[in-house]
Tab-separated table of C-alpha atoms and ligand atoms in Angstrom:
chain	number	residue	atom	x	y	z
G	1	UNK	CA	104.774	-76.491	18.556
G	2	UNK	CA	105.128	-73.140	17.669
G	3	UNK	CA	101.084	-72.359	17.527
G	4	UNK	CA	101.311	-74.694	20.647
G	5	UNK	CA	103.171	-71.888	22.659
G	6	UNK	CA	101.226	-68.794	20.558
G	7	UNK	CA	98.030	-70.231	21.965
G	8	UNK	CA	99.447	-70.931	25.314
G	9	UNK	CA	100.527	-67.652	25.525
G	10	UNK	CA	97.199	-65.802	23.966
G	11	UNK	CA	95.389	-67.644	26.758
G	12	UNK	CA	97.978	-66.631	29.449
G	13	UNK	CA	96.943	-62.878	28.576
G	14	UNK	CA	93.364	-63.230	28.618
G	15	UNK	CA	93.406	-64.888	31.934
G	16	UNK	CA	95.317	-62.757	33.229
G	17	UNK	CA	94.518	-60.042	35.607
G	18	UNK	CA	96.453	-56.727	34.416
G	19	UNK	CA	96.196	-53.680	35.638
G	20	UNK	CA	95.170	-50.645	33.168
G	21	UNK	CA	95.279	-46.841	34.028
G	22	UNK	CA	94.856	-44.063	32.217
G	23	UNK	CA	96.716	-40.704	32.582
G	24	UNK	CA	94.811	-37.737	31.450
G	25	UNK	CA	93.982	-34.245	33.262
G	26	UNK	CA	92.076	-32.369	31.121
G	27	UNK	CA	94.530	-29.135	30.155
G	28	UNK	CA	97.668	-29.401	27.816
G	29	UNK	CA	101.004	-29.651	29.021
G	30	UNK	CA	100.172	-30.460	32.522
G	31	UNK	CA	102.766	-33.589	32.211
G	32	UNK	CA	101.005	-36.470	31.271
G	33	UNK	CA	102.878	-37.835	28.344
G	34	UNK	CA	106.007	-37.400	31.274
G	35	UNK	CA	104.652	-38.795	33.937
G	36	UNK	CA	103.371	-41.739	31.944
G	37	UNK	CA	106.327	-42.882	30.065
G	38	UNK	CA	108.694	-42.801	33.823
G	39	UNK	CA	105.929	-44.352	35.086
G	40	UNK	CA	106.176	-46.784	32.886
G	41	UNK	CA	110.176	-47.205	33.168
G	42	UNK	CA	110.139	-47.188	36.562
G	43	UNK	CA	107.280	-50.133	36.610
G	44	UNK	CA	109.598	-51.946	34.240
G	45	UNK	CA	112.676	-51.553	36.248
G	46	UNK	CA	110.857	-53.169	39.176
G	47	UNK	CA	110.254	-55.922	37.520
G	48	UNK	CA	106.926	-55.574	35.889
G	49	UNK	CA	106.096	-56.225	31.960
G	50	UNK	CA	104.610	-53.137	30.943
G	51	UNK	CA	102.508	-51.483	27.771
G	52	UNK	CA	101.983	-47.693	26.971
G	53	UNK	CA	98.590	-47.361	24.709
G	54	UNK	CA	99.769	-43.864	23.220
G	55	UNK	CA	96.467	-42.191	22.635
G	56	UNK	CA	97.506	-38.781	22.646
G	57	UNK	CA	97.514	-37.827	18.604
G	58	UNK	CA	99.783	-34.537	19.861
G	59	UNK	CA	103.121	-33.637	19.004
G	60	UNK	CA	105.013	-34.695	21.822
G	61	UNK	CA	103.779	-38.771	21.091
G	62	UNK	CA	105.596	-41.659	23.673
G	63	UNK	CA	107.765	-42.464	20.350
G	64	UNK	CA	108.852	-39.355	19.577
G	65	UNK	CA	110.140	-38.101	22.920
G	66	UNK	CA	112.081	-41.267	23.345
G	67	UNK	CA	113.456	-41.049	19.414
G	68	UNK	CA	112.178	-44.541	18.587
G	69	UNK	CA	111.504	-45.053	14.874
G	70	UNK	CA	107.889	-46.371	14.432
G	71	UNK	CA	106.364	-47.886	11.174
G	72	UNK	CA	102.970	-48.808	12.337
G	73	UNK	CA	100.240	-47.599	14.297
G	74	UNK	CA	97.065	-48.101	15.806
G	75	UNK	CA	95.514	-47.241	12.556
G	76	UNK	CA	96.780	-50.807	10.717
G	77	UNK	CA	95.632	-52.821	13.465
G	78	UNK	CA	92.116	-51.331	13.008
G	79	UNK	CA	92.463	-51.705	9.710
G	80	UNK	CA	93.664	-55.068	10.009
G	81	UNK	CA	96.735	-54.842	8.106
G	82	UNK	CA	98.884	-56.477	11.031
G	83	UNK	CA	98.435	-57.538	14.866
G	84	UNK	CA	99.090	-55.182	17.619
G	85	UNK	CA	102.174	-57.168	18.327
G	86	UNK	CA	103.736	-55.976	15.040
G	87	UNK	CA	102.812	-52.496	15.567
G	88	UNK	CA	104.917	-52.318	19.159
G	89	UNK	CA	107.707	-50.776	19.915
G	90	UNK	CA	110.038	-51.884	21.878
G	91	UNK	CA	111.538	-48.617	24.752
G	92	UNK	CA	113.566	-48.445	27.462
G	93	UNK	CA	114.023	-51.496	30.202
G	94	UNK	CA	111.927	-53.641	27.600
G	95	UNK	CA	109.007	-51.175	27.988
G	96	UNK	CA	106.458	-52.281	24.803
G	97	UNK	CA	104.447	-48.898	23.433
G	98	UNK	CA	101.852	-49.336	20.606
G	99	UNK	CA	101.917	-45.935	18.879
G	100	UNK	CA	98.813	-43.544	18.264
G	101	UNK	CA	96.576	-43.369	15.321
G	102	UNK	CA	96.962	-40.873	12.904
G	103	UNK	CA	93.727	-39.051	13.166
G	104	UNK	CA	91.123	-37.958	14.847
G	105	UNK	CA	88.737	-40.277	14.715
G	106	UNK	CA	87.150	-41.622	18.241
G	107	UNK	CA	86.987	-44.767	19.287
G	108	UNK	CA	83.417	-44.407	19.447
G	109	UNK	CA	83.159	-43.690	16.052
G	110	UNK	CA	84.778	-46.722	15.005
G	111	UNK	CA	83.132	-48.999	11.947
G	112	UNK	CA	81.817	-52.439	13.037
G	113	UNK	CA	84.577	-54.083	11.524
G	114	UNK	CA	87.651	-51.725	13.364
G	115	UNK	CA	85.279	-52.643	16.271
G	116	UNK	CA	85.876	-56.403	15.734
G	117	UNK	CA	89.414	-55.810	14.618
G	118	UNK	CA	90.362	-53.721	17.776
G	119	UNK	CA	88.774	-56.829	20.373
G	120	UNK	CA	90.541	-59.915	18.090
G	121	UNK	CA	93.649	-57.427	18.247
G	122	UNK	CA	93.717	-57.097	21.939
G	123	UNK	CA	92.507	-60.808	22.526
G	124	UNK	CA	95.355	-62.110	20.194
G	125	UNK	CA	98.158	-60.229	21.888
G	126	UNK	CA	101.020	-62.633	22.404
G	127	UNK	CA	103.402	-59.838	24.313
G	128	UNK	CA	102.764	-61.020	28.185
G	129	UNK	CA	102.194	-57.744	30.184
G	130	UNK	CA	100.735	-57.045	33.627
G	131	UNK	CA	100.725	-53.169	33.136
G	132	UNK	CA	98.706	-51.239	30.751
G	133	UNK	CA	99.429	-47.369	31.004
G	134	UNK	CA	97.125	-45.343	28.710
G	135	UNK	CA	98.551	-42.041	27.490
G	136	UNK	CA	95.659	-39.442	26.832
G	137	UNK	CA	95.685	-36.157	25.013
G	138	UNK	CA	94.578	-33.072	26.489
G	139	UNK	CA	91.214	-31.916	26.560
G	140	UNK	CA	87.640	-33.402	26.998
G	141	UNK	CA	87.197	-35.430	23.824
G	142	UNK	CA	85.091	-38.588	23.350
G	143	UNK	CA	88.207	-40.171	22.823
G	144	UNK	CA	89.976	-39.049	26.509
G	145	UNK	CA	86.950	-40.056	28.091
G	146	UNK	CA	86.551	-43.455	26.520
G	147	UNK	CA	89.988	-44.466	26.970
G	148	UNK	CA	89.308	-42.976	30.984
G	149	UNK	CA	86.337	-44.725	31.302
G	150	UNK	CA	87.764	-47.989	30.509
G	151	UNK	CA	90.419	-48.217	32.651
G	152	UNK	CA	90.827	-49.257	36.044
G	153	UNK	CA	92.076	-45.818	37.498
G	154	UNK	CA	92.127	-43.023	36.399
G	155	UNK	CA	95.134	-40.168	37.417
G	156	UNK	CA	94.202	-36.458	37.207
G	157	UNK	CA	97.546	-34.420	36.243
G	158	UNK	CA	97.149	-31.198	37.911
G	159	UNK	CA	99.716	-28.030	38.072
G	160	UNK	CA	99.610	-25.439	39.575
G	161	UNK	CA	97.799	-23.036	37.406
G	162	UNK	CA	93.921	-21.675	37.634
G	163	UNK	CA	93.135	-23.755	34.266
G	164	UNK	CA	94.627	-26.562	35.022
G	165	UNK	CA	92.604	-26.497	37.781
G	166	UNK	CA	89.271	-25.838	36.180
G	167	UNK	CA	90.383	-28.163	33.277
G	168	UNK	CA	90.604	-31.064	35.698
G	169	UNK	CA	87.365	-30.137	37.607
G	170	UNK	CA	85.751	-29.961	34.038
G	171	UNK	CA	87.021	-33.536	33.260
G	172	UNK	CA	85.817	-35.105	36.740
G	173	UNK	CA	82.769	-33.854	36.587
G	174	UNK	CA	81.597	-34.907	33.106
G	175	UNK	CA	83.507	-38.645	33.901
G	176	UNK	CA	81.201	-38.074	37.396
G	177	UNK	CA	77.757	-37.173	36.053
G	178	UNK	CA	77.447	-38.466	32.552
G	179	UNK	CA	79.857	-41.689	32.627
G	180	UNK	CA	79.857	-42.459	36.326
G	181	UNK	CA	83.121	-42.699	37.387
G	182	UNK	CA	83.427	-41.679	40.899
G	183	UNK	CA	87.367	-42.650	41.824
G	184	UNK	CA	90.419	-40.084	40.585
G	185	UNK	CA	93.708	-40.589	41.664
G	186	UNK	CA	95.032	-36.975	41.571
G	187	UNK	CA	99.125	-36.646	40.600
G	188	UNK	CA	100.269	-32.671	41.581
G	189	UNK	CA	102.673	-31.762	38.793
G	190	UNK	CA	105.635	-29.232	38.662
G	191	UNK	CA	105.053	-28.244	42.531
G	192	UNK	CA	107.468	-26.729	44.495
G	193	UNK	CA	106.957	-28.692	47.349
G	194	UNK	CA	104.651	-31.341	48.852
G	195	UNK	CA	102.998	-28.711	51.381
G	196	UNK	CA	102.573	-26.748	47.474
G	197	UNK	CA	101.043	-30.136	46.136
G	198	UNK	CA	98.921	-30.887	48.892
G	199	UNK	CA	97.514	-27.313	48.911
G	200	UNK	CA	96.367	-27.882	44.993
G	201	UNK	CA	94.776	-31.049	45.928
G	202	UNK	CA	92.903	-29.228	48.363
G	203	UNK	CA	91.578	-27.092	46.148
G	204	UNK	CA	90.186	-29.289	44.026
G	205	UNK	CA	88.904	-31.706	46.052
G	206	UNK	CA	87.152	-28.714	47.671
G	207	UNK	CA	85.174	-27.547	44.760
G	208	UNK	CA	84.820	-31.784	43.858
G	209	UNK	CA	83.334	-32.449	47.377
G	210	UNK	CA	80.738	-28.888	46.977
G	211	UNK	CA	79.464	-29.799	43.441
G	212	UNK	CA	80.278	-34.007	43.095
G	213	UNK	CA	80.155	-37.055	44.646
G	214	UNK	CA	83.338	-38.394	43.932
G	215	UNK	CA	86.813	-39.468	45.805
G	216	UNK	CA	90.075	-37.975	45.168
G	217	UNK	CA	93.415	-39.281	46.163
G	218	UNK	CA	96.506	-37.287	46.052
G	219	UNK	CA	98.890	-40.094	44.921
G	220	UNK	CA	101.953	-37.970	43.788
G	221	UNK	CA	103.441	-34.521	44.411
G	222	UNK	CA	106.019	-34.390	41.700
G	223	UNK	CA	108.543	-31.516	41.975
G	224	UNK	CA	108.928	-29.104	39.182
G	225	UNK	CA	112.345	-30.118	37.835
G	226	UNK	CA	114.334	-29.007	34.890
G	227	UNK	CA	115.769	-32.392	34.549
G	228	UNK	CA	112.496	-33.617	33.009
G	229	UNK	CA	113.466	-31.302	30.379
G	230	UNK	CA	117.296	-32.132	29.785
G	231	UNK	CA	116.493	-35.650	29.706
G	232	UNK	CA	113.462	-35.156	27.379
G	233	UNK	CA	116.188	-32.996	24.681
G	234	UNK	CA	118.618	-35.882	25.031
G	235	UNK	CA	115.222	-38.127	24.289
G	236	UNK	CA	115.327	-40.169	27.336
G	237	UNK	CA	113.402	-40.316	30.206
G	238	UNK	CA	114.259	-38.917	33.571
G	239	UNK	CA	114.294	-42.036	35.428
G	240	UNK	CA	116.952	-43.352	33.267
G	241	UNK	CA	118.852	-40.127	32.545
G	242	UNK	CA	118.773	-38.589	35.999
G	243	UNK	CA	117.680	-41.068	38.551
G	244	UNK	CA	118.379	-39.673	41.505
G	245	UNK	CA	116.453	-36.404	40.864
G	246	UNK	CA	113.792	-34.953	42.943
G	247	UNK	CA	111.099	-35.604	40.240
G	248	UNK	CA	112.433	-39.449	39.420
G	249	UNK	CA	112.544	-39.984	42.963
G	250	UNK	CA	108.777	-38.690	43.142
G	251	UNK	CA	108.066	-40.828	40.285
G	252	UNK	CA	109.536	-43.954	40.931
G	253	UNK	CA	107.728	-43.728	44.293
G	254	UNK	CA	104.442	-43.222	42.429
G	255	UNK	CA	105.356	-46.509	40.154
G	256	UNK	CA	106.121	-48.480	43.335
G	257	UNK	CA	102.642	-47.498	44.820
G	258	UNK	CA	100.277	-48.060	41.571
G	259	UNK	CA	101.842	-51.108	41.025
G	260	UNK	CA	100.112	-52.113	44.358
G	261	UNK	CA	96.786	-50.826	43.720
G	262	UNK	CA	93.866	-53.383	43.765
G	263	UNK	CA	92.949	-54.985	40.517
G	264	UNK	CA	89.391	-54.958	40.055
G	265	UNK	CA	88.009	-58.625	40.552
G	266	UNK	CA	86.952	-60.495	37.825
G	267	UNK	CA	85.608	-59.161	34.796
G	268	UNK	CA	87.129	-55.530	35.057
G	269	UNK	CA	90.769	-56.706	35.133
G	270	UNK	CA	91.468	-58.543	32.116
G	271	UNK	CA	92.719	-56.887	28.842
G	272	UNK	CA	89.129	-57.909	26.811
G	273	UNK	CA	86.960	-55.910	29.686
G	274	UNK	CA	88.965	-52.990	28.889
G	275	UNK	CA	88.493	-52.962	25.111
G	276	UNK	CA	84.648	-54.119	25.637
G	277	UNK	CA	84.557	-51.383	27.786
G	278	UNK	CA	86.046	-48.813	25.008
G	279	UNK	CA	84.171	-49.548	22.650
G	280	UNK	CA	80.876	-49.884	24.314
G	281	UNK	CA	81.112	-46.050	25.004
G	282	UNK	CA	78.550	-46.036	21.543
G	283	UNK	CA	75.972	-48.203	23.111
G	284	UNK	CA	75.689	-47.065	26.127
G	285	UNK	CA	76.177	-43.050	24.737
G	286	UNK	CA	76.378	-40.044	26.626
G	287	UNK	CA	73.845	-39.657	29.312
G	288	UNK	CA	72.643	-36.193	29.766
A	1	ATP	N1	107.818	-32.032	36.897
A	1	ATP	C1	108.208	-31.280	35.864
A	1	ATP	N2	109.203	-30.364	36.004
A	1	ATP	C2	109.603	-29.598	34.966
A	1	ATP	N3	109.074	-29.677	33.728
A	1	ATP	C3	108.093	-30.567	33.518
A	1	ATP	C4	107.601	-31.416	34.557
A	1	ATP	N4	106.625	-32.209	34.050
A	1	ATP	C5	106.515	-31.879	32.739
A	1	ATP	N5	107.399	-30.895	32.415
A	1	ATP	C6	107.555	-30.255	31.099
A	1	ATP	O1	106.281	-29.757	30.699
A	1	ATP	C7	106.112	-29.883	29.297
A	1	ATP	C8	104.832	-30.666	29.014
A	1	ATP	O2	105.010	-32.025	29.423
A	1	ATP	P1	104.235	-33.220	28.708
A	1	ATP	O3	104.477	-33.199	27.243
A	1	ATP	O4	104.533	-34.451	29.453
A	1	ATP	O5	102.751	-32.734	29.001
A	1	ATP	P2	101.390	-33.324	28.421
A	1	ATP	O6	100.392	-33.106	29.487
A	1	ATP	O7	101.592	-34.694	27.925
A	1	ATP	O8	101.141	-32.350	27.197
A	1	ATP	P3	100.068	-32.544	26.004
A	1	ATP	O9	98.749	-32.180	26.592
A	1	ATP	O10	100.540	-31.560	24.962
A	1	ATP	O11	100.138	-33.969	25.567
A	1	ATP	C9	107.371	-30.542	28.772
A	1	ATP	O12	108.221	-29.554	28.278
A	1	ATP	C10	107.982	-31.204	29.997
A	1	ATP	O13	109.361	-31.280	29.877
A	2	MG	MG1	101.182	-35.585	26.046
């Protein structure tokens, strides 16, 4: 009865259309790990089952800024010590993160058997989600653009500061030319305003449209708000914590609206297309 309902369920999840996006932006402390986890609350408290892949190996990891004790990682369902529902934590609103390796080893550099281990872990997944929201670390590593690469969008934390800037045109245009991504969804970080965000999407999609052929969208203006950092000392999230602040407000919007972008048709949005897609990066290698 039991395997009855485990089975059921697996095969709910792989049938399944869910949604997967990946937050990443190039430079350090442009937001990301911020903007994902709120993201990811404020999906949840509209109703929606949602997973954060932490794949940021940094300091500042999902777990840590929300003070969640975490036993397992990444790294034992690789090694196939347990399944990736025994290595998830359970956050705010229900919110189910599966915490980073230790390590710095790429998913493209992953041994045949991690390889099998990582696909049977994400086909046997029992937890039911319709969200997948990958957290990435900074910088251009193999790693940041696999996890990119394999999702369904793709949003470019910008602030406003010349490297961030160039660290996000840097990112685009190797996604661009050597992996062919051509669709960013661009989130303005820490602005003072949205004329302030609208202007730093303008300058990068100005220097995108000379050099690239790609599409930008601004999808968020976010405000630069010290609540993000009171809530983050108390280790909760904004959203929760301070709900009605310009930022949350900006956030929760952002939630509302990538919770209605399109799903890819059939195979791109099911969980297995992502991880095929992941770990395929070694196949297919770096074009230059
Ligand atoms: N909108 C905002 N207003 C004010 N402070 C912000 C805002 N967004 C992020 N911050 C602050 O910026 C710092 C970096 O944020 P965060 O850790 O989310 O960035 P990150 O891009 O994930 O960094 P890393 O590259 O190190 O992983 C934190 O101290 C956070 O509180
Ligand atoms: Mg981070």
């Amino acid at each position: 009865m039991i395997e009855d309902q485990a089975s059921s369920l697996r095969k709910m999840n792989q049938s399944r259309l869910i949604k997967v996006i990946a937050v990443t932006g190039g430079k350090g402390g442009v937001g990301k790990t911020n903007i994902t986890l709120n993201t990811a609350i404020s999906m949840a408290r509209q109703g929606k089952r949602v997973m954060v892949l932490d794949a940021d190996l940094g300091l500042a990891n999902v777990d840590v800024m929300l003070g969640l004790r975490v036993e397992k990682n990444l790294a034992h369902v690789l090694s196939g010590e347990c399944t990736l529902d025994e290595v998830l934590v359970t956050g705010p609103h229900g919110i189910k993160i599966a915490p980073a390796t230790s390590g710095t080893q790429s998913m493209a550099e992953l041994s045949p058997t991690e390889h099998a281990g990582l696909i049977r872990a994400f086909s046997e997944l029992r937890t039911p989600i319709d969200v997948l929201l990958v957290d990435t670390a900074a910088g251009i590593s193999d790693m940041v653009l696999s996890f990119s690469k394999a999702s369904q969008d793709i949003m470019v934390v910008v602030c406003d500061e010349p490297t961030s800037l160039t660290d996000a045109y840097a990112l685009i245009k190797i996604l661009n030319r050597e992996h062919g991504v051509f669709r960013f969804k661009i989130v303005a970080n820490m602005v003072r305003d949205a004329r302030e965000g609208q202007e730093l999407f303008s300058k990068l999609s100005k220097v995108t449209g000379r050099f690239l052929d790609v599409a930008l969208e601004l999808v968020a203006t976010i405000p630069f708000d010290e609540n993000i950092r009171r809530a983050v000392r108390k280790q909760t999230a904004i959203v929760d914590a301070y709900p009605g602040s310009p930022a949350s407000v900006a956030i929760t919007r952002l939630a509302k609206n990538a919770a209605s972008w399109p799903i890819p048709n059939q195979p791109g949005g099911h969980l297995e297309f992502f991880i095929e897609q992941l770990i395929s990066q070694k196949a297919t290698g770096t074009q230059r």
